[in-house]
Coordinates of N, CA and C in Angstrom, one line a residue:
M1 N -11.6 -5.4 -1.0 CA -12.8 -5.7 -0.2 C -12.8 -4.5 0.4
I2 N -12.1 -3.5 0.3 CA -11.9 -2.2 0.6 C -12.8 -1.0 -0.3
V3 N -13.2 -1.8 -1.5 CA -13.9 -0.6 -1.8 C -16.1 -1.3 -1.5
P4 N -16.6 0.5 -1.5 CA -17.2 -0.7 -0.3 C -18.3 -1.2 -1.9
E5 N -18.6 -1.0 -3.1 CA -19.4 -1.5 -3.5 C -19.0 -2.7 -4.7
I6 N -17.3 -3.1 -4.6 CA -17.4 -4.8 -4.0 C -17.2 -5.5 -3.4
A7 N -17.1 -5.0 -2.4 CA -17.5 -6.1 -0.9 C -19.2 -6.5 -1.2
G8 N -19.6 -5.3 -1.4 CA -20.9 -5.5 -1.3 C -21.9 -5.7 0.0
G9 N -22.6 -7.3 0.1 CA -22.7 -7.1 2.2 C -21.5 -7.1 2.9
A10 N -20.0 -7.9 2.4 CA -19.6 -7.4 3.2 C -18.9 -6.6 3.8
A11 N -19.7 -5.1 3.5 CA -18.3 -4.0 2.6 C -18.3 -3.0 4.6
S12 N -19.3 -3.4 6.2 CA -18.8 -2.8 7.2 C -18.8 -3.7 7.9
E13 N -17.7 -4.3 7.1 CA -16.7 -5.2 8.2 C -15.5 -4.3 7.9
L14 N -15.2 -3.8 6.7 CA -14.2 -3.3 6.5 C -14.0 -2.2 6.6
D15 N -15.2 -1.0 8.0 CA -15.0 0.1 8.1 C -14.3 0.8 8.9
S16 N -13.4 0.3 9.7 CA -12.8 0.6 10.8 C -11.5 1.6 9.4
L17 N -11.6 0.0 8.6 CA -9.9 0.1 7.7 C -10.1 1.2 7.0
R18 N -11.5 1.1 6.5 CA -11.6 2.1 5.1 C -11.7 4.0 5.8
A19 N -11.8 4.0 7.6 CA -11.7 5.3 7.8 C -10.5 5.4 8.4
A20 N -9.4 3.9 8.6 CA -7.8 4.5 8.5 C -7.4 5.1 7.7
C21 N -7.5 4.5 6.3 CA -6.8 5.1 5.2 C -7.6 6.2 5.2
D22 N -8.7 6.7 5.0 CA -9.4 8.1 5.0 C -8.6 8.8 5.5
F23 N -7.9 8.7 6.7 CA -7.5 9.8 8.4 C -5.7 10.2 7.1
A24 N -5.8 9.1 7.0 CA -4.1 9.0 6.3 C -3.7 9.3 5.0
V25 N -4.8 9.8 4.3 CA -5.3 10.0 3.2 C -5.2 12.0 3.1
R26 N -6.2 12.2 3.9 CA -6.3 13.4 4.4 C -5.3 13.9 5.0
R27 N -4.3 13.4 6.2 CA -3.7 13.9 6.2 C -2.5 14.3 5.2
L28 N -1.7 13.3 4.4 CA -1.0 13.9 3.1 C -1.2 15.1 2.2
A29 N -3.0 14.6 2.0 CA -3.0 15.7 1.1 C -3.1 17.4 1.7
D30 N -3.0 17.0 3.3 CA -3.3 18.4 3.3 C -1.2 18.9 4.1
I31 N -1.1 18.3 3.6 CA 1.0 18.6 3.0 C 1.0 19.4 2.0
G32 N 0.0 20.3 1.7 CA 0.0 20.8 -0.1 C 1.3 20.6 -0.6
A33 N 1.6 19.1 -0.9 CA 2.9 18.7 -2.3 C 2.3 17.2 -2.7
P34 N 2.9 17.4 -4.0 CA 2.9 16.7 -4.8 C 2.9 15.2 -4.4
V35 N 1.6 14.2 -4.7 CA 1.3 13.0 -3.6 C 2.1 12.1 -4.7
I36 N 2.7 10.8 -4.6 CA 3.5 10.1 -5.7 C 2.6 8.8 -4.8
V37 N 2.0 8.4 -5.4 CA 1.4 6.5 -5.4 C 2.0 6.0 -5.5
L38 N 2.3 4.8 -4.3 CA 3.1 3.6 -4.9 C 3.0 3.0 -4.6
G39 N 2.8 1.6 -5.9 CA 2.3 0.4 -5.2 C 2.7 -1.0 -5.5
S40 N 2.9 -2.0 -5.5 CA 3.2 -3.2 -6.8 C 2.3 -3.8 -7.7
G41 N 3.5 -3.8 -9.1 CA 2.8 -4.3 -9.9 C 3.7 -5.5 -10.6
T42 N 3.2 -5.9 -11.7 CA 4.4 -6.7 -12.8 C 5.3 -6.4 -12.9
S43 N 5.4 -5.1 -13.4 CA 7.1 -4.7 -13.6 C 7.0 -3.2 -12.8
T44 N 7.9 -2.6 -12.9 CA 7.9 -1.1 -12.1 C 8.5 -0.2 -13.7
I45 N 6.7 0.7 -13.6 CA 6.4 1.7 -14.6 C 5.9 2.7 -13.8
D46 N 6.6 3.6 -14.4 CA 6.2 5.8 -13.6 C 4.7 5.7 -15.2
Y47 N 3.9 5.8 -14.3 CA 2.7 6.0 -15.7 C 2.5 8.0 -15.1
E48 N 2.8 7.8 -16.6 CA 2.4 9.4 -17.1 C 1.1 10.1 -17.2
S49 N 0.7 11.2 -16.4 CA -0.5 12.4 -15.6 C -1.0 12.5 -17.4
P50 N -2.3 12.8 -17.2 CA -3.0 12.2 -16.5 C -3.5 10.5 -16.8
V51 N -4.0 10.0 -15.6 CA -4.4 8.3 -16.0 C -5.4 8.0 -15.6
R52 N -6.2 7.3 -16.6 CA -8.0 6.6 -16.6 C -8.2 5.4 -15.7
V53 N -8.4 5.5 -13.8 CA -8.6 4.5 -13.6 C -10.0 4.3 -13.3
S54 N -9.7 2.7 -13.0 CA -10.7 1.8 -13.2 C -10.6 0.9 -13.0
L55 N -11.9 0.2 -12.2 CA -12.1 -0.8 -11.1 C -12.9 -2.3 -11.7
S56 N -13.6 -1.9 -13.0 CA -14.4 -2.4 -13.3 C -14.3 -4.2 -14.0
S57 N -12.6 -3.9 -13.8 CA -12.0 -5.5 -14.3 C -12.3 -6.6 -12.9
W58 N -12.8 -5.7 -11.7 CA -13.2 -6.5 -10.4 C -14.7 -6.2 -10.1
G59 N -15.4 -6.1 -10.6 CA -16.7 -6.1 -11.2 C -17.5 -4.8 -10.5
L60 N -16.6 -3.4 -10.4 CA -17.4 -2.0 -9.7 C -17.4 -1.6 -12.0
P61 N -19.3 -0.8 -11.5 CA -19.6 -0.5 -13.0 C -18.4 0.3 -13.8
G62 N -17.8 0.6 -14.6 CA -17.6 1.6 -15.6 C -16.7 1.5 -16.5
D63 N -16.2 1.9 -17.4 CA -15.5 2.0 -18.1 C -14.2 1.1 -18.7
E64 N -13.8 0.2 -19.5 CA -12.1 -0.4 -19.8 C -12.1 0.2 -20.2
V65 N -10.3 -0.3 -19.6 CA -9.6 1.1 -20.0 C -8.3 0.1 -21.1
A66 N -7.7 0.6 -21.8 CA -6.7 -0.5 -22.3 C -5.5 -0.9 -21.8
D67 N -5.1 0.3 -20.5 CA -3.3 0.0 -20.3 C -4.4 -0.2 -19.2
P68 N -4.9 -0.7 -17.9 CA -5.7 -0.5 -16.4 C -4.1 -0.2 -15.8
L69 N -4.5 0.5 -14.8 CA -3.4 0.7 -13.9 C -3.4 -1.3 -12.8
P70 N -2.1 -1.6 -12.1 CA -1.8 -2.3 -11.0 C -3.5 -2.3 -10.0
L71 N -4.1 -3.2 -9.8 CA -4.9 -2.6 -8.9 C -4.0 -2.1 -7.1
S72 N -3.3 -2.1 -6.7 CA -2.7 -1.1 -5.7 C -2.8 0.4 -6.2
L73 N -2.7 0.4 -7.5 CA -2.6 1.9 -7.7 C -4.5 2.5 -7.8
S74 N -4.8 1.4 -8.3 CA -6.7 1.7 -8.4 C -7.1 1.5 -7.3
V75 N -6.1 0.7 -6.7 CA -7.2 1.4 -4.9 C -6.4 3.2 -4.5
G76 N -5.3 3.1 -4.4 CA -4.6 4.3 -3.8 C -5.4 5.3 -4.9
A77 N -5.6 5.3 -5.8 CA -6.2 6.6 -6.8 C -7.7 6.3 -6.2
W78 N -8.6 5.4 -6.2 CA -10.1 5.5 -5.3 C -9.7 6.2 -3.8
L79 N -9.6 5.8 -3.4 CA -8.7 6.5 -1.8 C -8.7 8.3 -2.1
V80 N -8.0 8.3 -3.3 CA -7.4 9.9 -3.6 C -8.6 10.6 -3.5
N81 N -9.2 9.7 -4.7 CA -10.5 10.7 -4.9 C -11.6 10.6 -3.8
R82 N -11.5 9.3 -2.4 CA -12.9 10.2 -1.3 C -12.2 11.4 -0.8
I83 N -11.4 11.9 -1.0 CA -11.4 12.6 -0.1 C -12.2 13.9 -0.5
P84 N -13.4 14.4 -0.1 CA -13.6 15.7 -0.8 C -12.9 17.1 -1.0
G85 N -14.3 17.5 -2.1 CA -13.3 18.9 -2.1 C -11.9 19.6 -1.8
R86 N -11.1 18.6 -2.5 CA -9.9 18.4 -2.6 C -8.7 18.0 -4.2
N87 N -7.6 18.7 -4.4 CA -8.1 18.9 -6.2 C -6.4 18.2 -5.6
V88 N -5.7 17.1 -5.2 CA -4.4 16.8 -5.1 C -4.0 15.7 -6.2
T89 N -2.9 17.0 -6.5 CA -2.0 16.3 -7.5 C -1.3 14.9 -7.6
C90 N -1.4 13.7 -8.6 CA -0.7 12.8 -8.2 C -0.1 11.7 -9.2
R91 N 1.1 11.4 -9.3 CA 2.5 10.7 -9.5 C 1.3 9.4 -9.3
M92 N 1.2 8.2 -10.2 CA 1.3 7.0 -9.6 C 2.1 6.2 -10.3
L93 N 3.2 5.1 -8.8 CA 4.2 5.0 -9.9 C 4.0 3.5 -9.5
A94 N 4.8 2.3 -10.8 CA 4.5 0.5 -9.8 C 5.6 0.1 -9.1
I95 N 6.6 -0.1 -8.7 CA 7.5 -0.7 -8.3 C 7.3 -2.6 -9.1
A96 N 7.9 -3.3 -9.6 CA 7.5 -5.0 -9.4 C 7.8 -5.6 -8.2
T97 N 6.7 -6.6 -8.4 CA 6.8 -7.0 -6.9 C 7.4 -7.9 -6.7
D98 N 8.7 -8.3 -7.5 CA 10.1 -9.0 -7.2 C 11.0 -8.1 -7.3
A99 N 10.5 -7.2 -7.5 CA 11.9 -6.0 -7.6 C 12.8 -6.5 -6.1
S100 N 14.4 -6.1 -6.6 CA 15.3 -6.7 -5.1 C 15.2 -5.8 -4.2
A101 N 15.3 -6.0 -3.3 CA 16.2 -4.6 -1.6 C 16.8 -3.2 -2.3
D102 N 18.1 -3.7 -3.6 CA 18.3 -2.7 -3.8 C 18.0 -2.1 -5.8
E103 N 17.6 -2.2 -6.0 CA 16.5 -2.0 -7.5 C 15.3 -1.1 -6.4
C104 N 15.4 -1.4 -4.9 CA 14.3 -0.7 -4.2 C 13.5 0.5 -4.6
A105 N 15.8 1.0 -3.8 CA 16.6 1.4 -3.0 C 16.9 2.1 -4.3
G106 N 17.5 1.7 -5.5 CA 17.1 2.9 -7.1 C 16.9 3.4 -6.9
L107 N 14.9 3.4 -7.0 CA 13.9 3.3 -7.7 C 13.3 5.3 -6.1
A108 N 13.7 4.6 -4.9 CA 13.5 5.9 -4.6 C 14.1 7.2 -3.9
G109 N 15.6 6.9 -4.7 CA 16.7 8.1 -5.2 C 15.5 8.1 -6.4
R110 N 15.2 8.4 -6.8 CA 14.6 9.5 -8.2 C 12.8 9.7 -8.2
L111 N 12.6 9.3 -7.2 CA 11.4 10.0 -6.9 C 11.1 11.4 -7.2
A112 N 11.6 12.0 -6.1 CA 11.3 13.2 -6.5 C 12.9 14.1 -6.2
T113 N 12.5 15.2 -6.4 CA 13.5 16.6 -6.6 C 13.4 17.3 -4.9
G114 N 11.9 17.5 -5.5 CA 11.4 19.0 -4.3 C 11.0 17.7 -3.3
P115 N 9.5 18.4 -2.4 CA 8.9 18.1 -1.3 C 8.0 17.1 -1.7
Y116 N 7.7 16.4 -1.6 CA 6.4 15.1 -2.0 C 6.1 15.0 -1.1
A117 N 5.0 13.9 -1.4 CA 4.3 12.8 -0.2 C 4.8 11.4 -1.1
L118 N 4.1 10.6 0.0 CA 4.0 9.5 0.0 C 2.8 8.3 0.5
L119 N 2.2 8.0 -1.0 CA 1.3 7.8 -0.5 C 1.2 5.7 -0.5
V120 N 2.1 4.2 0.6 CA 2.1 3.4 -0.3 C 1.6 2.2 0.2
M121 N 0.9 1.6 -0.8 CA 0.7 0.8 -0.9 C 0.8 -0.5 -1.0
G122 N 0.7 -1.2 0.0 CA 0.6 -2.7 0.0 C 0.2 -3.5 0.8
D123 N 0.0 -5.2 0.5 CA -0.7 -6.5 2.2 C 0.9 -6.6 2.2
G124 N -0.1 -7.7 3.8 CA 0.6 -8.1 4.1 C 0.6 -9.6 4.0
T125 N 0.4 -10.5 4.5 CA 0.4 -12.1 4.1 C -1.2 -12.0 3.7
A126 N -0.8 -13.5 2.4 CA -2.7 -13.5 1.9 C -2.5 -14.8 3.4
R127 N -2.0 -15.2 3.6 CA -1.7 -16.8 4.4 C -2.4 -16.6 6.1
R128 N -3.0 -15.7 6.5 CA -3.8 -16.7 8.2 C -4.6 -16.5 8.0
G129 N -4.6 -17.9 8.1 CA -6.2 -19.1 8.0 C -6.0 -19.8 7.5
I130 N -7.4 -20.6 7.9 CA -7.4 -21.9 6.8 C -8.2 -21.4 5.7
K131 N -9.0 -19.9 5.8 CA -10.2 -19.2 4.9 C -9.2 -18.0 4.6
A132 N -7.9 -18.5 4.1 CA -7.0 -16.9 3.4 C -6.5 -17.5 2.1
P133 N -7.0 -16.5 1.2 CA -6.4 -16.9 0.0 C -5.1 -18.0 -0.7
G134 N -4.1 -17.6 0.3 CA -2.7 -19.3 -0.5 C -3.0 -20.3 1.7
Y135 N -4.6 -20.4 2.1 CA -5.0 -21.1 3.1 C -4.0 -20.6 4.2
D136 N -3.3 -21.3 4.8 CA -2.5 -21.1 6.3 C -1.5 -21.4 6.2
D137 N -0.2 -20.6 6.8 CA 0.5 -20.6 7.2 C 1.3 -19.7 8.2
P138 N 2.3 -21.5 8.7 CA 2.8 -20.8 10.2 C 3.7 -19.4 10.5
R139 N 4.5 -19.3 9.3 CA 5.7 -18.5 9.9 C 3.7 -17.0 8.6
A140 N 2.7 -16.7 8.7 CA 2.2 -16.1 8.1 C 2.3 -14.5 9.1
Q141 N 1.9 -14.8 10.9 CA 1.8 -14.3 11.5 C 3.0 -13.1 11.9
P142 N 3.6 -14.4 12.5 CA 5.2 -13.8 12.9 C 5.9 -12.0 11.8
Y143 N 5.8 -12.6 10.7 CA 6.2 -11.9 9.8 C 4.6 -10.8 9.5
D144 N 4.3 -10.6 9.7 CA 3.2 -9.7 9.4 C 3.1 -8.8 11.1
E145 N 3.3 -10.0 12.5 CA 3.5 -8.8 13.5 C 5.0 -8.2 13.0
S146 N 6.2 -8.2 12.4 CA 7.3 -7.2 12.1 C 7.1 -6.4 11.3
V147 N 6.1 -6.4 10.3 CA 5.9 -5.6 9.9 C 5.5 -4.5 10.4
A148 N 4.1 -4.5 11.1 CA 3.4 -4.1 11.9 C 4.6 -3.8 12.6
R149 N 5.4 -3.8 13.8 CA 6.3 -3.4 14.5 C 7.0 -2.5 13.7
A150 N 7.7 -2.7 12.8 CA 8.3 -1.6 11.9 C 7.7 -0.1 11.3
L151 N 6.3 -0.1 10.8 CA 5.4 0.8 10.0 C 5.0 1.4 11.5
A152 N 4.8 0.3 12.8 CA 4.7 1.6 13.8 C 5.4 2.6 14.3
T153 N 7.1 2.4 14.2 CA 8.0 2.8 14.9 C 9.1 3.4 13.8
A154 N 8.8 3.5 12.2 CA 9.3 4.0 11.3 C 10.6 3.1 11.3
D155 N 10.7 1.9 11.6 CA 11.9 1.1 11.6 C 12.7 0.7 10.6
V156 N 13.2 1.6 9.9 CA 13.4 1.9 8.3 C 14.5 0.1 7.9
D157 N 16.0 -0.4 8.8 CA 16.1 -1.2 8.4 C 15.3 -2.9 8.8
A158 N 14.1 -2.3 9.3 CA 13.5 -3.7 9.4 C 12.5 -3.9 8.0
L159 N 12.7 -2.8 7.1 CA 12.1 -2.9 6.1 C 12.8 -3.5 5.4
R160 N 13.9 -3.3 5.0 CA 14.8 -3.7 3.9 C 15.1 -4.6 4.7
A161 N 14.9 -5.3 5.9 CA 15.5 -6.9 6.1 C 14.6 -7.8 5.0
L162 N 13.5 -7.0 5.3 CA 12.4 -8.0 4.7 C 12.9 -9.4 3.5
D163 N 12.9 -10.3 3.4 CA 12.8 -11.1 2.7 C 12.5 -11.4 1.3
P164 N 12.5 -11.2 -0.2 CA 11.9 -11.4 -0.9 C 11.1 -12.7 -1.1
D165 N 12.0 -13.7 -0.8 CA 11.8 -15.0 -0.7 C 10.4 -15.3 0.0
L166 N 10.9 -15.3 1.1 CA 9.5 -15.6 1.9 C 8.5 -14.8 2.1
S167 N 8.6 -13.5 1.4 CA 7.2 -12.9 0.9 C 6.3 -13.4 -0.3
A168 N 7.3 -13.8 -1.1 CA 6.4 -14.2 -2.3 C 5.9 -14.9 -1.5
K169 N 6.2 -16.7 -0.9 CA 6.1 -17.7 0.0 C 4.7 -17.1 0.0
L170 N 4.7 -15.9 0.9 CA 3.7 -15.8 2.7 C 2.6 -15.2 1.2
M171 N 2.3 -14.7 -0.3 CA 1.7 -13.7 -1.1 C 1.9 -12.5 -0.5
V172 N 2.8 -11.8 -0.1 CA 2.7 -10.2 0.4 C 3.4 -10.0 -0.3
A173 N 2.0 -8.6 -1.1 CA 2.2 -7.5 -1.9 C 3.2 -5.9 -1.6
G174 N 3.4 -6.1 -0.7 CA 3.5 -4.9 0.3 C 5.1 -4.8 -0.1
R175 N 6.0 -6.1 0.4 CA 7.2 -5.8 0.3 C 7.9 -4.5 -0.2
A176 N 8.3 -5.1 -1.5 CA 8.4 -3.9 -2.8 C 8.3 -2.4 -2.1
P177 N 7.3 -2.5 -2.2 CA 6.7 -1.2 -1.5 C 7.0 -0.8 -0.8
W178 N 7.1 -1.2 0.7 CA 7.8 -1.3 1.7 C 9.3 -0.8 1.3
Q179 N 10.3 -1.1 1.1 CA 11.3 -1.3 0.7 C 11.3 0.1 -0.2
V180 N 11.0 0.4 -1.2 CA 11.3 2.1 -1.1 C 11.0 3.1 -0.1
L181 N 9.6 2.9 0.0 CA 9.4 3.8 1.7 C 11.0 3.1 2.8
A182 N 11.8 2.6 2.5 CA 12.5 2.4 3.7 C 13.5 3.1 3.0
A183 N 14.4 2.7 1.6 CA 15.1 3.7 1.2 C 14.7 4.9 1.8
A184 N 13.6 5.8 1.0 CA 13.1 7.0 0.5 C 13.5 7.8 2.2
A185 N 13.1 6.8 2.9 CA 13.0 7.4 4.4 C 14.1 7.6 5.5
A186 N 15.3 6.9 4.5 CA 16.6 7.2 5.5 C 17.3 7.3 6.0
G187 N 17.6 7.9 7.1 CA 17.9 9.5 7.3 C 17.5 10.3 7.8
G188 N 16.1 9.9 7.8 CA 15.6 11.0 8.7 C 14.7 10.8 9.8
S189 N 14.2 12.1 10.2 CA 13.8 11.9 11.9 C 12.0 11.5 11.7
W190 N 11.3 10.9 11.9 CA 9.8 10.4 11.9 C 9.5 9.9 13.0
R191 N 8.3 11.2 13.2 CA 7.2 10.4 13.7 C 5.9 9.4 13.1
A192 N 6.4 8.2 14.2 CA 5.2 7.2 13.3 C 3.9 6.6 14.3
S193 N 2.8 6.4 13.2 CA 1.4 6.1 14.2 C 0.9 4.3 13.6
L194 N 1.0 3.2 13.9 CA 0.1 2.4 13.6 C -1.4 3.2 13.4
T195 N -2.4 2.8 13.0 CA -3.9 2.9 13.0 C -4.4 1.8 12.6
Y196 N -3.8 0.8 11.9 CA -4.7 -0.3 11.3 C -4.3 -1.7 11.4
D197 N -4.3 -2.5 12.1 CA -3.8 -4.1 11.9 C -4.5 -5.0 11.9
D198 N -5.0 -5.3 11.0 CA -5.7 -6.6 11.2 C -5.4 -7.4 10.3
A199 N -6.1 -8.8 10.0 CA -6.4 -10.0 9.0 C -7.8 -10.5 8.5
P200 N -8.4 -9.5 7.7 CA -10.1 -9.7 7.5 C -9.6 -10.7 6.4
Y201 N -10.3 -11.5 6.2 CA -10.2 -12.9 5.2 C -9.0 -13.5 5.3
G202 N -8.7 -13.3 6.6 CA -7.1 -14.0 6.5 C -6.0 -13.4 5.9
V203 N -6.0 -11.9 5.2 CA -5.1 -11.3 4.5 C -4.7 -10.5 5.2
A204 N -3.3 -9.5 5.8 CA -3.1 -8.7 6.7 C -3.0 -7.3 6.1
Y205 N -3.8 -6.3 6.3 CA -3.6 -5.5 6.1 C -3.3 -4.0 7.7
F206 N -2.1 -3.5 7.1 CA -1.6 -2.3 8.2 C -2.3 -0.6 7.4
V207 N -2.7 0.2 8.6 CA -2.2 1.5 7.9 C -1.2 2.6 9.4
A208 N -0.2 3.0 8.6 CA 0.6 4.0 9.3 C 0.5 5.2 8.7
N209 N 1.2 6.0 9.5 CA 1.0 7.6 8.4 C 2.7 8.2 9.5
W210 N 3.7 7.8 8.7 CA 4.6 8.7 9.0 C 4.9 9.8 8.7
E211 N 5.6 11.0 9.8 CA 5.3 12.4 9.2 C 6.6 12.7 9.9
T212 N 7.6 14.0 9.2 CA 8.8 14.3 9.9 C 8.6 14.9 10.9
A213 N 9.5 14.2 12.3 CA 9.2 15.2 13.2 C 10.4 16.3 13.6

């Protein structure tokens, strides 16, 4: 729904979300380091560059690709491509949705040997209200509030403590990517800000920026 051409008449309802995403991605690009776009998928895959990005499976005009990226990475690439006049070097990396916290930590240790910026893609719960994709679950809002606090304060311990089973029941797409982030950021000093926190259509979306302090 973040892609206006797919959202159609509902596109304007997510203008503030897109604006927060654009700001965050521009900040990453300003660093000048390679960007790793990290999202969840059915399996853990390090996609070799160059990759072909297509959103045709979700209704956007374009060519079909033989091995499409997961939706999380496709949207991440779409966000990066929205930055005007920038040539950003990106590496696309998927972590399995059901990866354990230890597996997430292991992947974090293999991200890069030099400076890099990390664009982490992932939704919160999809069970916020009776119109949500997974219908209503009273555990969803407290879960999302805990994630929002962790992202707003760079609380890596709180992200590492997210329960995979509960996350799956609440249809959370961001749990594994957030735990990779937590492991990659452990031991650092961070300035964090949360610029978007809402649940349009019953799905929780967050936009946060972490920068070295």
